[in-house]
Structures are given as structure tokens and as C-alpha cells.
Short mmCIF file of C-alpha atoms in Angstrom, two decimals:
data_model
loop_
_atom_site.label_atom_id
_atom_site.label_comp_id
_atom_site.label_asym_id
_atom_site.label_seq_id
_atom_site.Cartn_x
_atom_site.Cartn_y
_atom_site.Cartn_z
CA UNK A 28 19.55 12.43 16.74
CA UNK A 29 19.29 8.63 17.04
CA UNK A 30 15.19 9.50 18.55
CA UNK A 31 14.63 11.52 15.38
CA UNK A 32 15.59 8.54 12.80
CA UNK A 33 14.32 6.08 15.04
CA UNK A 34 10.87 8.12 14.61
CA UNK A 35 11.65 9.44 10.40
CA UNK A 36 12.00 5.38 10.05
CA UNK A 37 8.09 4.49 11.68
CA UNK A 38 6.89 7.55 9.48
CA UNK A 39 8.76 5.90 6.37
CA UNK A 40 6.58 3.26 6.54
CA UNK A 41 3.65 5.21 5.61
CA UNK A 42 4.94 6.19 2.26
CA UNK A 43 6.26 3.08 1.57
CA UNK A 44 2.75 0.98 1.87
CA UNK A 45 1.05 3.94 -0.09
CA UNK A 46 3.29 3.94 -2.83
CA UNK A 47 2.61 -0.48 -2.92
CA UNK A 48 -1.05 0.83 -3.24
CA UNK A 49 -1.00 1.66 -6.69
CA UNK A 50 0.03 -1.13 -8.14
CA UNK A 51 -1.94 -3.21 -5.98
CA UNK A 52 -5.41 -1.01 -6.47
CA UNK A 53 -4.39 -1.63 -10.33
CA UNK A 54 -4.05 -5.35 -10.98
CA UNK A 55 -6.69 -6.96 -8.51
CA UNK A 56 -9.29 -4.19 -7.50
CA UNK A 57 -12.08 -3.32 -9.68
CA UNK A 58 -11.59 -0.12 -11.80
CA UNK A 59 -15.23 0.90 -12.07
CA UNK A 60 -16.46 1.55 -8.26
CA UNK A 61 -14.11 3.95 -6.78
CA UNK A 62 -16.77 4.68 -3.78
CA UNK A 63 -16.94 1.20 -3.02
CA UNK A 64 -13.24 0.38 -3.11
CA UNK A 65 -13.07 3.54 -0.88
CA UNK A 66 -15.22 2.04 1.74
CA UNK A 67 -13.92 -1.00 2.15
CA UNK A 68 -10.51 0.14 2.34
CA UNK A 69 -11.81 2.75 5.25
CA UNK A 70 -14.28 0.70 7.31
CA UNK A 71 -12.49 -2.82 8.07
CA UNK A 72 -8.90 -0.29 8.87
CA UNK A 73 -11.30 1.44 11.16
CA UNK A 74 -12.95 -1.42 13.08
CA UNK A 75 -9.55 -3.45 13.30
CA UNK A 76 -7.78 -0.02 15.23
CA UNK A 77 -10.91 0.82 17.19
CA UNK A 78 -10.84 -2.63 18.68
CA UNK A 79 -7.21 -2.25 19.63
CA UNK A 80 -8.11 1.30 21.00
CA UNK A 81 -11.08 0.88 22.89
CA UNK A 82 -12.04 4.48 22.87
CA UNK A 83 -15.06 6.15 21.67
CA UNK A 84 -14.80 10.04 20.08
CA UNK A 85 -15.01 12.52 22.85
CA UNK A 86 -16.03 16.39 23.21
CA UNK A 87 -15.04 18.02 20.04
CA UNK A 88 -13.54 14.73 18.10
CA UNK A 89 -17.25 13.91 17.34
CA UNK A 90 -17.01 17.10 14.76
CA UNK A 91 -13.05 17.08 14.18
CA UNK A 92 -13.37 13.12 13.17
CA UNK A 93 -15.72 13.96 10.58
CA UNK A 94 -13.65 16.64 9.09
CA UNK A 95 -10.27 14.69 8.49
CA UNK A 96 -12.53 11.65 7.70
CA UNK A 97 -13.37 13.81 4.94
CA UNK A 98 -9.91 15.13 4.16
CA UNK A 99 -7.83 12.25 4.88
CA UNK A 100 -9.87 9.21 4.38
CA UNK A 101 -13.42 9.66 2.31
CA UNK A 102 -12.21 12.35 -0.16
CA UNK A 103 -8.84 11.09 0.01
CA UNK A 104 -9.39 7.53 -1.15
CA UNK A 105 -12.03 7.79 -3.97
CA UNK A 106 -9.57 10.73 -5.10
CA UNK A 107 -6.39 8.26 -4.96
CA UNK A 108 -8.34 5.28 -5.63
CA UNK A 109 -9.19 6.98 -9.13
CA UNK A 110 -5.09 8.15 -10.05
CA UNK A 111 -4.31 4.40 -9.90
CA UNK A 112 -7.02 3.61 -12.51
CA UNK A 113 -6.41 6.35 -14.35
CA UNK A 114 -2.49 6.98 -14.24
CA UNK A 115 1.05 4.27 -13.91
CA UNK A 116 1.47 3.68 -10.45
CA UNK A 117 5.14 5.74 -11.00
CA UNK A 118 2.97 8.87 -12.44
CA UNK A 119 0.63 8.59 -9.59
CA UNK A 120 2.85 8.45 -7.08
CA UNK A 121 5.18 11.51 -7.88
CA UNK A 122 1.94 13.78 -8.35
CA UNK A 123 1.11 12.90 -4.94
CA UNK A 124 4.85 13.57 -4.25
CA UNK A 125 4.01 17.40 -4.25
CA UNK A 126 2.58 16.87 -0.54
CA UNK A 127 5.84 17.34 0.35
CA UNK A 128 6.51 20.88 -0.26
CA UNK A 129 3.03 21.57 0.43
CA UNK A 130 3.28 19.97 4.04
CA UNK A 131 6.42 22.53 4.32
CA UNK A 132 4.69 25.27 3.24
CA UNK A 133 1.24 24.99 5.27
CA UNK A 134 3.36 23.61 8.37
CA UNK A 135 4.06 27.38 8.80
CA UNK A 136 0.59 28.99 9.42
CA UNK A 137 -1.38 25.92 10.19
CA UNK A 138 0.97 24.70 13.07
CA UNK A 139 3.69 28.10 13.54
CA UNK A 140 6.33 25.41 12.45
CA UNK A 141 8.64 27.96 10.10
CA UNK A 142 10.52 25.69 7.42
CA UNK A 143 14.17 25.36 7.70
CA UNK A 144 16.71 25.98 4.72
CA UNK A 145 17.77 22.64 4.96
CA UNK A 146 14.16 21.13 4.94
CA UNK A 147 12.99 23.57 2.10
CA UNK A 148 16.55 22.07 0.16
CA UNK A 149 15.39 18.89 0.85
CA UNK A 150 12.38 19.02 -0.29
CA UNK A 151 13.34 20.91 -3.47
CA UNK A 152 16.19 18.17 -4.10
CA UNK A 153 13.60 15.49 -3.61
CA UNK A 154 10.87 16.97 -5.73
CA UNK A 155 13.51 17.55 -8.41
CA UNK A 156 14.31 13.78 -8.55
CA UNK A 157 10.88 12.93 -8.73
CA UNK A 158 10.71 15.19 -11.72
CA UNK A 159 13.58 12.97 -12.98
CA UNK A 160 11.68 9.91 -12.34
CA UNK A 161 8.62 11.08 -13.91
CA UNK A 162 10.27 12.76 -17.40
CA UNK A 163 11.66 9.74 -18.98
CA UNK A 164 8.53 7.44 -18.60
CA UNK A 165 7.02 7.79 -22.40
CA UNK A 166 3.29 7.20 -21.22
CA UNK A 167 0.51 8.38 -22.19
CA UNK A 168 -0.61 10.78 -19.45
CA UNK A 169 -4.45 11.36 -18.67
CA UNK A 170 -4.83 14.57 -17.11
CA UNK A 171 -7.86 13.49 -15.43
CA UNK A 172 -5.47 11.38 -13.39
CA UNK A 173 -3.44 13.93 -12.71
CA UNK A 174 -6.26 16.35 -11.84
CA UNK A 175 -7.32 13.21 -9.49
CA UNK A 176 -3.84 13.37 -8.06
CA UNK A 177 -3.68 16.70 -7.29
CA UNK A 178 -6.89 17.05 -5.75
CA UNK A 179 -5.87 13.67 -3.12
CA UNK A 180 -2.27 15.58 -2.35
CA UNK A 181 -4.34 19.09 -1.10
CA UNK A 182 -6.84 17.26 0.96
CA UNK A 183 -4.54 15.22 2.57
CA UNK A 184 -1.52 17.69 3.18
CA UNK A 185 -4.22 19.75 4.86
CA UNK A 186 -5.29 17.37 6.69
CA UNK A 187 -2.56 15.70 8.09
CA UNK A 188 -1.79 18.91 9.34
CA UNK A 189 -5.05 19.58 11.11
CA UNK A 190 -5.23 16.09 12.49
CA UNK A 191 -1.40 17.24 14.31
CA UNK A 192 -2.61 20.38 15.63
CA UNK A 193 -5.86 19.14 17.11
CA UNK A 194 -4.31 15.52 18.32
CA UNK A 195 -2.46 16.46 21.56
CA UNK A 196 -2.60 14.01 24.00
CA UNK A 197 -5.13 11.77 22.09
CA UNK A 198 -4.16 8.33 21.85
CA UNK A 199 -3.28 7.70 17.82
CA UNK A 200 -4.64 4.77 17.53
CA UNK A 201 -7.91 5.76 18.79
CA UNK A 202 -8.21 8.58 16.36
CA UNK A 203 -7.09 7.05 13.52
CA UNK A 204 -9.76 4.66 13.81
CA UNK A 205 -12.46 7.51 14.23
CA UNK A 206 -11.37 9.19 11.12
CA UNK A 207 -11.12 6.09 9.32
CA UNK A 208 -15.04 5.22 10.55
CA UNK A 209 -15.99 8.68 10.05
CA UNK A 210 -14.56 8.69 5.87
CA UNK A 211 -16.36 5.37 6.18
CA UNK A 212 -19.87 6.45 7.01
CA UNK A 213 -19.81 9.11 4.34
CA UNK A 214 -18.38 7.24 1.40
CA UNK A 215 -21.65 4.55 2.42
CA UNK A 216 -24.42 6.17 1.20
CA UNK A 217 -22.53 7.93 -1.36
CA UNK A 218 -21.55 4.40 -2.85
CA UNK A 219 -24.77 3.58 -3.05
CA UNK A 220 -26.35 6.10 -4.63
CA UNK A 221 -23.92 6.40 -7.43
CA UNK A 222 -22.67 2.66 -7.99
CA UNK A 223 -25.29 0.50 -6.54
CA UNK A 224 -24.58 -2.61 -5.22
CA UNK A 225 -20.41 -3.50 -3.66
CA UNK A 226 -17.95 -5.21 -6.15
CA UNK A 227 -18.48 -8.68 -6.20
CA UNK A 228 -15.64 -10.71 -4.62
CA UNK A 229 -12.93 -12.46 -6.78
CA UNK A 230 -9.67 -14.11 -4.97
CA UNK A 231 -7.60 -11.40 -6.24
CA UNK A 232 -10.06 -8.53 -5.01
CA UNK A 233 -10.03 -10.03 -1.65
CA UNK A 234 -6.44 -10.77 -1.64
CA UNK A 235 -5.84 -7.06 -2.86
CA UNK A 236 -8.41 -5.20 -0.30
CA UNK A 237 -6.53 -7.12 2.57
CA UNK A 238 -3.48 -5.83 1.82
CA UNK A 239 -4.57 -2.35 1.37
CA UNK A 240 -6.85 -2.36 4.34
CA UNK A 241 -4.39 -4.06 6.39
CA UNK A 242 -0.83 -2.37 5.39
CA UNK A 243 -1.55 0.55 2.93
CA UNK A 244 -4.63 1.79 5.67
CA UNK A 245 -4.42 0.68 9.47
CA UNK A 246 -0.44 0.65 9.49
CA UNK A 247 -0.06 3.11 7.42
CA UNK A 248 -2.03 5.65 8.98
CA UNK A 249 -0.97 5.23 12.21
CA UNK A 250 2.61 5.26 11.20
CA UNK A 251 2.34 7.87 9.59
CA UNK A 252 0.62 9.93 12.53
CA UNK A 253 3.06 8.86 14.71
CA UNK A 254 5.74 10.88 12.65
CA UNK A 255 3.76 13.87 12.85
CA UNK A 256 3.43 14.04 16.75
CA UNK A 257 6.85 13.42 17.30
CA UNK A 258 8.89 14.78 14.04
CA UNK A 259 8.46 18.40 12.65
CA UNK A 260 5.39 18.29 9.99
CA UNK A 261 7.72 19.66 7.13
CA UNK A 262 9.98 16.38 8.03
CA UNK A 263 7.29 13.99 7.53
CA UNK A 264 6.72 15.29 4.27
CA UNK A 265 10.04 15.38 2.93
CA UNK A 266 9.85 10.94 4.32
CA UNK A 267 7.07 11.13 2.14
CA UNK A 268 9.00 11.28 -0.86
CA UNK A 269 9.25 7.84 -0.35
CA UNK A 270 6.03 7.03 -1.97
CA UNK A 271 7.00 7.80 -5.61
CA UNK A 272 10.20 5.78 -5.11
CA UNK A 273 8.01 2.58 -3.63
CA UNK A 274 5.84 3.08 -6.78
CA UNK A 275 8.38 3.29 -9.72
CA UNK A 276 10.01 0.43 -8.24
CA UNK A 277 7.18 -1.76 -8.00
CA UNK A 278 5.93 -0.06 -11.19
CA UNK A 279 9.40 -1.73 -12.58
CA UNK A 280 9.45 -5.23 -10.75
CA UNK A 281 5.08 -6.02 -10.85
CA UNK A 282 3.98 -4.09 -13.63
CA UNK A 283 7.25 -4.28 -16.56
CA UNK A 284 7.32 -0.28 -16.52
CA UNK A 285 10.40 0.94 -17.68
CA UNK A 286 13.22 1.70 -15.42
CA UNK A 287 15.47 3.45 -16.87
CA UNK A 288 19.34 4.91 -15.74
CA UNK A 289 17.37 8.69 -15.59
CA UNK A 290 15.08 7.24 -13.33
CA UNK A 291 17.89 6.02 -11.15
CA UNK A 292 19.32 9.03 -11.00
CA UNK A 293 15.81 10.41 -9.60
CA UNK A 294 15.60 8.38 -7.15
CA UNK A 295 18.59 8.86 -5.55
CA UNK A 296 18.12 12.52 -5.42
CA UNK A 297 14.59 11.77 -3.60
CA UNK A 298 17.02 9.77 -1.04
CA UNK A 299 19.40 12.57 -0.80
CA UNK A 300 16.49 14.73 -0.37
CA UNK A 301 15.50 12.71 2.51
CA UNK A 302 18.79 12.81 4.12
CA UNK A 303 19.35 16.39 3.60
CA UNK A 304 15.79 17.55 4.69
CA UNK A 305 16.63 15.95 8.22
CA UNK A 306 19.76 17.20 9.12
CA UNK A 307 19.77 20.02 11.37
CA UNK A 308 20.70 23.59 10.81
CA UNK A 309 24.47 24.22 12.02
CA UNK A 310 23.95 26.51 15.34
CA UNK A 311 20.61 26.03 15.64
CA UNK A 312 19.35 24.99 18.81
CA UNK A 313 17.69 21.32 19.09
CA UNK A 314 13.67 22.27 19.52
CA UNK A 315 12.27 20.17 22.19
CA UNK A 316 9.75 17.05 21.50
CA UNK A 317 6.93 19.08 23.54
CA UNK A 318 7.28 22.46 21.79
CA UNK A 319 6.74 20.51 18.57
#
């Protein structure tokens, strides 16, 4: 039990620096050049965990990198990159909160992990706080954004997944880095084409594409693949509700959003969701690490 929360704390840091994404992508990035915001996110991430990995691609990761470089990273960022522009940072975040339930649900024929009644409670008590969280905001909501939102949460959910059933033994840090490069080298040419020359730098772009290529990209990927070789994929998702609580807070604190008692309430359902998704089934037997 301690192993488990010692490993559903590492994941938590994943939803934590995505949810700090929002408001970050927001205030100092440019909203008009998705692509490039994209790419630079990807490609410094990449380089800074290939250097620490020291591994090229090998047999089939040459093809399987540029699948989840698609799915997690090229599509993945434009799409999210796009739902901060386009959406609060507390709306954003609970669309992409979905994953969770998602994760649960493809866990089962993707990676023959059948969800638990605690983990599907869980993730229904979560979700339902995010719904909390989300009702008494008053925006304006552009559907776009949500559309945006939705279409980041499906790529990613499936593959996160993929990128657990194809990583066995393969070191994490090495294959972060190759999906990262991969997403990379697609976004390029793509940015190019469609918005011409990079963003010119400003202090606060800089300032914000550290942060997001440093915490919200290198660390969080690689916590957040961590959790899924060593925690049950319907687990990580559940930690995942994280995210919209990082981003309705921060919404509150940076931004002046509204916080209001309802939204309290919501978010500590998504923590009791949390808690409840990881506790184990009375009777049932503890599943070994390798089986997983």
C-alpha cells in the first residue's frame, strides 16, 4: 500500500503541471500560432530527456514513436494549446477531466485491465465534482474550445494507453524523449506551412515556454509514464483528476476567476474521488507489479 501512494504521488505530478499549463499558455504565450507553440513545447522537452537517456529508438519504436508522437505530443498539444486560447483555464481543464473515465474504460480492451467498482466510483465521484466545479462559473463558453478539448482528451487517453502496453522494459526516459522528438518533427513542417515564420520572443514568452517545456512537458511526461508502468491505467486516470483542480485554483489565484463555495464543494469530491478510486476492493487479492 505505502509502494502504491508512493507511485499515485510521482503520477500526481503530471496533472498537477498540466493543469498550471493553462493559465500559463494564456497570459505569456502567443494566441495566434498554435503549431509553433506546439513545437517548441515538444522539441527542447525532447532534446533535454534524450540527453539524459542516451538511447536512440530501436526495432519497432522507430514506427511506435511516431504514432504516440502523434497521439500524445503533436496532435495533443496544438489540440490543448488551442482550449487554453479558446476556453478559462478551469473550463479547459475539467473537459480534459473526462480522460479519466475514458482511461477506465479503454484500460479494459486495450491492456485486459477490467475496472474495479471502486475505481469506476471513483472516477464517477470525481467527474461529478468536476461537474460541480465547472456549473457555477458564468462564462461564456466557446464550443470550439470545448470541441478542442475533447478532441486532446481522446488522443491522449488512447495513447497513454498504447505507450503502456508497448513500453515493457524500455527505459521511460528514453521513450519519452522519442515521442516528444517524433510530435516534434511533424508539428515542423506543419508550422510552417500554415503560420510561417516562429513567434517572436518577448520575456514573458520565453519565461512561459520554459516553464511549460521544462515542468508541464519533460517532468510531466515522464511522471506521468512512470504511473502507468507501475499503477493500474484506470488509477492514473482517476490522479488525473487533479488537473481540473490545479486549473480552477490557479484560474482563482493568477487569473481573478471566480471561486466560489460550489466550486469548493467540487473539488473536494475530485479529492474524494481520488482517494476512493485507489483503495482496494475488500477480498480481492493484491495483483502483482509484473502482471500489471
Amino acid at each position: 500500500m505505502e509502494t502504491k501512494w508512493r507511485w499515485m504521488l510521482v503520477t500526481a505530478i503530471a496533472p498537477v503541471a498540466w493543469g498550471s499549463t493553462y493559465i500559463v499558455t494564456r497570459e505569456l504565450l502567443p494566441a495566434d500560432q498554435p503549431l509553433w507553440g506546439a513545437f517548441i513545447r515538444a522539441l527542447p522537452a525532447g532534446l533535454i530527456l534524450l540527453a539524459l537517456a542516451r538511447r536512440r529508438p530501436y526495432g519497432s519504436w522507430w514506427w511506435k514513436s511516431l504514432v504516440l508522437g502523434v497521439l500524445n505530443i503533436g496532435a495533443f498539444f496544438v489540440l490543448v494549446y488551442l482550449a487554453a486560447q479558446l476556453l478559462p483555464s478551469s473550463v479547459a481543464s475539467t473537459v480534459m477531466a473526462t480522460s479519466a473515465g475514458v482511461i477506465l474504460l479503454l484500460a479494459w480492451p486495450i491492456l485486459r485491465q477490467h475496472p474495479t467498482w471502486l475505481s469506476l466510483a471513483g472516477a464517477l465521484v470525481g467527474f461529478a465534482g468536476v461537474v460541480v466545479m465547472l456549473s457555477p462559473g458564468g462564462a461564456a463558453v466557446n464550443p470550439w474550445g470545448v470541441v478542442a478539448s475533447l478532441a486532446a482528451m481522446c488522443c491522449s487517453s488512447v495513447g497513454f494507453l498504447l505507450a503502456r502496453r508497448w513500453g515493457g522494459d524500455a527505459p521511460i526516459l528514453a521513450t519519452t524523449a522519442w515521442q516528444l522528438l517524433a510530435g516534434a518533427a511533424l508539428l515542423a513542417p506543419v508550422a510552417v506551412l500554415v503560420e510561417g515564420a516562429p513567434p517572436e520572443p518577448t520575456p514573458g514568452s520565453l519565461l512561459g515556454f520554459a516553464y511549460i517545456t521544462l515542468v508541464g512537458t519533460a517532468l510531466a511526461f515522464v511522471a506521468w509514464f512512470t504511473g502507468l508502468k507501475h499503477l493500474p491505467a484506470g488509477l492514473v486516470g482517476v490522479v488525473g483528476l487533479l488537473n481540473p483542480v490545479t486549473g480552477v485554483l490557479l484560474g482563482t489565484l493568477v487569473a481573478d476567476e471566480t471561486l466560489t463555495a460550489l466550486q469548493g464543494v467540487g473539488i473536494l469530491l475530485v479529492l474524494g474521488g481520488v482517494v476512493l478510486g485507489s483503495a482496494r476492493s475488500p477480498g480481492r487479492p493484491r495483483e502483482p507489479a509484473a502482471s500489471r
